[in-house]
Amino acid sequence: MHSFFVSRKNDNTFLIEESDFHHIKNVIKLNVGEQIYCIFDQEKYLCEIKDFFDNECLAEIIEIVKEDIKNITIDLYVGIIREQKWDFVLQKATELGVTNIYPVQFSRNVVKIEEKKESNKIERWTSICKDAAKQSKRNSIPNIKPIIRNVSKIDSNSQINLVAWEEVKEEPLKALLEAEFNSISIVIGPEGGIDSKEVDILLKKGFKKVGLGNNILRAETASLYLISAIKYQKDI
């Protein structure tokens, strides 16, 4: 069944607008009486399409869908990489359940985002995450945070804080993930990796460095590897 994120709720109905309205009416061509899921304020509702207007669709709530979801907050601090690979990271991180995504400009970043372009970039990235959340039937969209332009500005309140670094061989990931925690932050560098001085800054902030095996992973692979390992270890 199709899912849609909605922002307008009135008693027991939702109004679906803009691109989602177009998708319902002109792409998948649903009709009055058919059912959809509406997601509002991280709650999923089973709804029935009641009417179509010029640019809106009216859906009536049938029931709230209760789901047994383990709540673990995963914050991803990740170096910005080339657009196609970056879009891939956003999409897959969303599918895997990341809570917040912090784009970071490390000293070795190949890609640099000008401040005047940041707002448009974040809007586009949020749209990518929204589409991935709908496809994966998530009840929330990851929050895309403002770009962090210096590693010293990274601050985490998570219970577990990890920085993946290719120079590390002695810190087994499994052992670090066996601890009990409800929140975790992970830092992944860009194509050129993280400079040792930046790693030192993160260590002073309470992060623990961790290796991801014997092979050197691409930036986009490292992100998904670590998120997947967290999900597997915590059975989520």
Tab-separated table of C-alpha atoms in Angstrom:
chain	number	residue	atom	x	y	z
A	1	MET	CA	0.000	0.000	0.000
A	2	HIS	CA	1.243	3.500	-0.823
A	3	SER	CA	2.446	5.852	1.927
A	4	PHE	CA	2.470	9.648	1.949
A	5	PHE	CA	3.875	12.210	4.376
A	6	VAL	CA	1.274	14.872	5.149
A	7	SER	CA	1.439	18.196	6.957
A	8	ARG	CA	-2.259	19.194	7.153
A	9	LYS	CA	-4.584	17.365	9.555
A	10	ASN	CA	-8.144	18.418	10.385
A	11	ASP	CA	-9.938	16.279	12.960
A	12	ASN	CA	-10.176	12.899	11.194
A	13	THR	CA	-9.004	13.913	7.711
A	14	PHE	CA	-5.805	14.818	5.889
A	15	LEU	CA	-5.255	17.045	2.870
A	16	ILE	CA	-2.630	15.759	0.447
A	17	GLU	CA	-1.103	18.434	-1.772
A	18	GLU	CA	1.440	19.266	-4.459
A	19	SER	CA	3.661	16.465	-5.784
A	20	ASP	CA	1.953	13.790	-3.682
A	21	PHE	CA	-1.445	14.862	-5.009
A	22	HIS	CA	-0.085	14.648	-8.552
A	23	HIS	CA	1.393	11.208	-7.812
A	24	ILE	CA	-1.906	9.870	-6.440
A	25	LYS	CA	-4.109	11.315	-9.185
A	26	ASN	CA	-1.953	11.164	-12.301
A	27	VAL	CA	0.796	8.598	-11.738
A	28	ILE	CA	-0.600	5.707	-9.707
A	29	LYS	CA	-4.158	6.879	-10.512
A	30	LEU	CA	-5.906	5.985	-7.279
A	31	ASN	CA	-9.649	6.518	-6.996
A	32	VAL	CA	-12.120	7.568	-4.315
A	33	GLY	CA	-12.615	4.662	-1.922
A	34	GLU	CA	-9.092	3.280	-2.197
A	35	GLN	CA	-6.868	3.091	0.869
A	36	ILE	CA	-3.471	4.640	1.552
A	37	TYR	CA	-1.193	5.259	4.526
A	38	CYS	CA	-0.765	8.847	5.699
A	39	ILE	CA	2.154	9.668	7.963
A	40	PHE	CA	1.724	12.671	10.230
A	41	ASP	CA	3.962	13.654	13.127
A	42	GLN	CA	5.708	10.231	12.962
A	43	GLU	CA	2.391	8.376	13.313
A	44	LYS	CA	1.050	6.123	10.560
A	45	TYR	CA	-2.669	6.236	9.718
A	46	LEU	CA	-4.687	3.917	7.512
A	47	CYS	CA	-6.875	6.215	5.411
A	48	GLU	CA	-9.471	6.124	2.657
A	49	ILE	CA	-9.490	8.585	-0.242
A	50	LYS	CA	-12.727	10.555	-0.005
A	51	ASP	CA	-12.496	13.281	-2.636
A	52	PHE	CA	-10.336	15.082	-5.179
A	53	PHE	CA	-10.172	18.857	-5.603
A	54	ASP	CA	-8.196	20.994	-8.058
A	55	ASN	CA	-4.846	20.564	-6.303
A	56	GLU	CA	-5.684	18.520	-3.227
A	57	CYS	CA	-6.841	15.104	-2.186
A	58	LEU	CA	-8.969	14.485	0.918
A	59	ALA	CA	-8.240	11.314	2.897
A	60	GLU	CA	-10.268	10.169	5.913
A	61	ILE	CA	-8.644	8.339	8.835
A	62	ILE	CA	-9.775	4.752	9.371
A	63	GLU	CA	-7.363	3.867	12.179
A	64	ILE	CA	-3.932	4.527	13.633
A	65	VAL	CA	-1.452	1.826	12.672
A	66	LYS	CA	0.480	0.659	15.720
A	67	GLU	CA	3.958	-0.673	15.051
A	68	ASP	CA	6.510	-2.243	17.369
A	69	ILE	CA	9.554	-0.120	16.592
A	70	LYS	CA	12.761	-0.084	18.633
A	71	ASN	CA	13.720	3.540	19.143
A	72	ILE	CA	17.452	3.992	18.655
A	73	THR	CA	18.689	7.372	17.493
A	74	ILE	CA	21.385	7.115	14.832
A	75	ASP	CA	23.161	10.363	13.937
A	76	LEU	CA	25.329	10.271	10.818
A	77	TYR	CA	28.097	12.852	10.443
A	78	VAL	CA	29.391	12.307	6.943
A	79	GLY	CA	31.812	14.086	4.648
A	80	ILE	CA	30.130	15.528	1.562
A	81	ILE	CA	31.093	13.586	-1.553
A	82	ARG	CA	30.314	13.861	-5.259
A	83	GLU	CA	26.642	14.391	-6.034
A	84	GLN	CA	25.639	10.988	-7.396
A	85	LYS	CA	27.366	9.126	-4.564
A	86	TRP	CA	26.080	11.632	-2.002
A	87	ASP	CA	22.511	11.113	-3.180
A	88	PHE	CA	23.065	7.370	-2.810
A	89	VAL	CA	24.232	7.811	0.798
A	90	LEU	CA	21.185	9.950	1.631
A	91	GLN	CA	18.811	7.434	0.076
A	92	LYS	CA	20.290	4.342	1.697
A	93	ALA	CA	20.854	5.977	5.095
A	94	THR	CA	17.157	6.863	5.081
A	95	GLU	CA	16.154	3.316	4.171
A	96	LEU	CA	18.349	1.990	6.984
A	97	GLY	CA	16.744	4.225	9.607
A	98	VAL	CA	19.180	7.064	10.297
A	99	THR	CA	17.625	9.798	12.445
A	100	ASN	CA	19.768	12.849	11.666
A	101	ILE	CA	22.252	13.515	8.880
A	102	TYR	CA	24.992	16.101	9.411
A	103	PRO	CA	26.869	17.020	6.208
A	104	VAL	CA	30.496	17.788	7.076
A	105	GLN	CA	33.237	19.581	5.168
A	106	PHE	CA	36.501	17.974	6.234
A	107	SER	CA	39.887	19.381	5.281
A	108	ARG	CA	40.239	16.714	2.565
A	109	ASN	CA	36.801	17.238	1.050
A	110	VAL	CA	36.858	17.316	-2.741
A	111	VAL	CA	33.343	18.793	-2.795
A	112	LYS	CA	32.896	22.245	-1.258
A	113	ILE	CA	29.424	23.749	-0.866
A	114	GLU	CA	29.261	27.551	-0.886
A	115	GLU	CA	27.217	29.039	1.925
A	116	LYS	CA	24.933	30.868	-0.515
A	117	LYS	CA	23.993	27.514	-2.089
A	118	GLU	CA	23.492	25.633	1.179
A	119	SER	CA	19.760	26.287	1.595
A	120	ASN	CA	18.907	24.982	-1.880
A	121	LYS	CA	21.140	21.959	-1.372
A	122	ILE	CA	19.481	21.043	1.923
A	123	GLU	CA	16.047	21.412	0.340
A	124	ARG	CA	17.059	19.025	-2.446
A	125	TRP	CA	18.638	16.557	-0.017
A	126	THR	CA	15.510	16.576	2.145
A	127	SER	CA	13.422	15.760	-0.923
A	128	ILE	CA	15.655	12.754	-1.647
A	129	CYS	CA	15.243	11.534	1.936
A	130	LYS	CA	11.476	12.048	1.790
A	131	ASP	CA	11.194	9.891	-1.342
A	132	ALA	CA	13.371	7.195	0.241
A	133	ALA	CA	11.303	7.285	3.443
A	134	LYS	CA	8.094	6.787	1.448
A	135	GLN	CA	9.616	3.921	-0.526
A	136	SER	CA	10.878	2.178	2.619
A	137	LYS	CA	7.651	2.906	4.527
A	138	ARG	CA	9.359	4.806	7.313
A	139	ASN	CA	7.274	6.885	9.709
A	140	SER	CA	9.745	9.756	9.693
A	141	ILE	CA	12.136	11.608	7.421
A	142	PRO	CA	15.755	12.069	8.548
A	143	ASN	CA	16.580	15.614	9.566
A	144	ILE	CA	19.196	17.150	7.271
A	145	LYS	CA	21.191	19.502	9.479
A	146	PRO	CA	23.137	22.596	8.373
A	147	ILE	CA	26.565	21.896	6.931
A	148	ILE	CA	29.318	21.635	9.541
A	149	ARG	CA	32.269	23.494	8.053
A	150	ASN	CA	34.856	22.617	10.688
A	151	VAL	CA	35.301	19.360	12.591
A	152	SER	CA	35.714	21.302	15.827
A	153	LYS	CA	32.004	22.192	15.530
A	154	ILE	CA	30.913	18.549	15.784
A	155	ASP	CA	29.207	18.032	19.145
A	156	SER	CA	27.330	14.896	20.074
A	157	ASN	CA	25.201	13.999	23.080
A	158	SER	CA	24.835	10.364	22.022
A	159	GLN	CA	25.662	7.540	24.399
A	160	ILE	CA	28.057	5.987	21.888
A	161	ASN	CA	30.247	8.099	19.573
A	162	LEU	CA	32.369	6.491	16.861
A	163	VAL	CA	34.660	7.809	14.153
A	164	ALA	CA	35.573	5.399	11.373
A	165	TRP	CA	39.245	5.706	10.400
A	166	GLU	CA	41.158	3.564	7.951
A	167	GLU	CA	44.320	3.722	10.088
A	168	VAL	CA	42.676	1.777	12.932
A	169	LYS	CA	43.215	-1.966	13.106
A	170	GLU	CA	43.022	-2.757	16.828
A	171	GLU	CA	39.509	-1.535	17.737
A	172	PRO	CA	36.943	-4.220	16.866
A	173	LEU	CA	33.591	-2.734	15.924
A	174	LYS	CA	31.590	-5.614	17.386
A	175	ALA	CA	32.961	-5.063	20.891
A	176	LEU	CA	32.067	-1.358	20.829
A	177	LEU	CA	28.503	-2.111	19.707
A	178	GLU	CA	27.848	-4.723	22.399
A	179	ALA	CA	27.217	-1.998	24.991
A	180	GLU	CA	23.656	-0.988	25.848
A	181	PHE	CA	22.683	2.276	24.199
A	182	ASN	CA	19.685	4.139	22.796
A	183	SER	CA	21.623	6.706	20.792
A	184	ILE	CA	24.763	6.553	18.671
A	185	SER	CA	26.689	9.025	16.521
A	186	ILE	CA	29.017	7.925	13.742
A	187	VAL	CA	31.499	10.000	11.774
A	188	ILE	CA	32.491	8.996	8.241
A	189	GLY	CA	35.036	10.939	6.218
A	190	PRO	CA	34.951	12.024	2.552
A	191	GLU	CA	36.752	10.432	-0.424
A	192	GLY	CA	40.127	11.579	0.858
A	193	GLY	CA	39.562	10.282	4.379
A	194	ILE	CA	39.862	12.125	7.683
A	195	ASP	CA	43.074	13.930	8.561
A	196	SER	CA	44.795	12.698	11.734
A	197	LYS	CA	44.475	16.156	13.321
A	198	GLU	CA	40.720	16.019	12.796
A	199	VAL	CA	40.594	12.560	14.355
A	200	ASP	CA	42.458	13.935	17.394
A	201	ILE	CA	39.852	16.694	17.729
A	202	LEU	CA	37.063	14.114	17.712
A	203	LEU	CA	38.846	11.903	20.250
A	204	LYS	CA	39.071	14.859	22.629
A	205	LYS	CA	35.306	15.291	22.206
A	206	GLY	CA	34.664	11.746	23.404
A	207	PHE	CA	34.566	9.860	20.104
A	208	LYS	CA	36.202	6.447	19.816
A	209	LYS	CA	38.046	5.538	16.645
A	210	VAL	CA	37.070	2.295	14.992
A	211	GLY	CA	38.221	0.290	12.003
A	212	LEU	CA	35.902	-1.256	9.442
A	213	GLY	CA	37.941	-4.304	8.511
A	214	ASN	CA	41.091	-4.908	6.529
A	215	ASN	CA	39.911	-3.312	3.290
A	216	ILE	CA	39.733	0.399	2.569
A	217	LEU	CA	36.087	1.250	1.958
A	218	ARG	CA	34.729	4.041	-0.192
A	219	ALA	CA	33.011	6.825	1.738
A	220	GLU	CA	29.535	5.746	0.641
A	221	THR	CA	30.288	2.090	1.441
A	222	ALA	CA	31.670	2.908	4.895
A	223	SER	CA	28.494	4.776	5.863
A	224	LEU	CA	26.199	1.918	4.915
A	225	TYR	CA	28.513	-0.725	6.394
A	226	LEU	CA	28.527	0.955	9.804
A	227	ILE	CA	24.794	1.716	9.870
A	228	SER	CA	24.014	-1.865	8.879
A	229	ALA	CA	26.333	-3.213	11.578
A	230	ILE	CA	24.509	-1.123	14.190
A	231	LYS	CA	21.120	-2.372	13.033
A	232	TYR	CA	22.286	-5.976	13.028
A	233	GLN	CA	23.870	-5.767	16.468
A	234	LYS	CA	20.815	-4.073	18.023
A	235	ASP	CA	18.332	-6.241	16.095
A	236	ILE	CA	16.438	-3.312	14.554
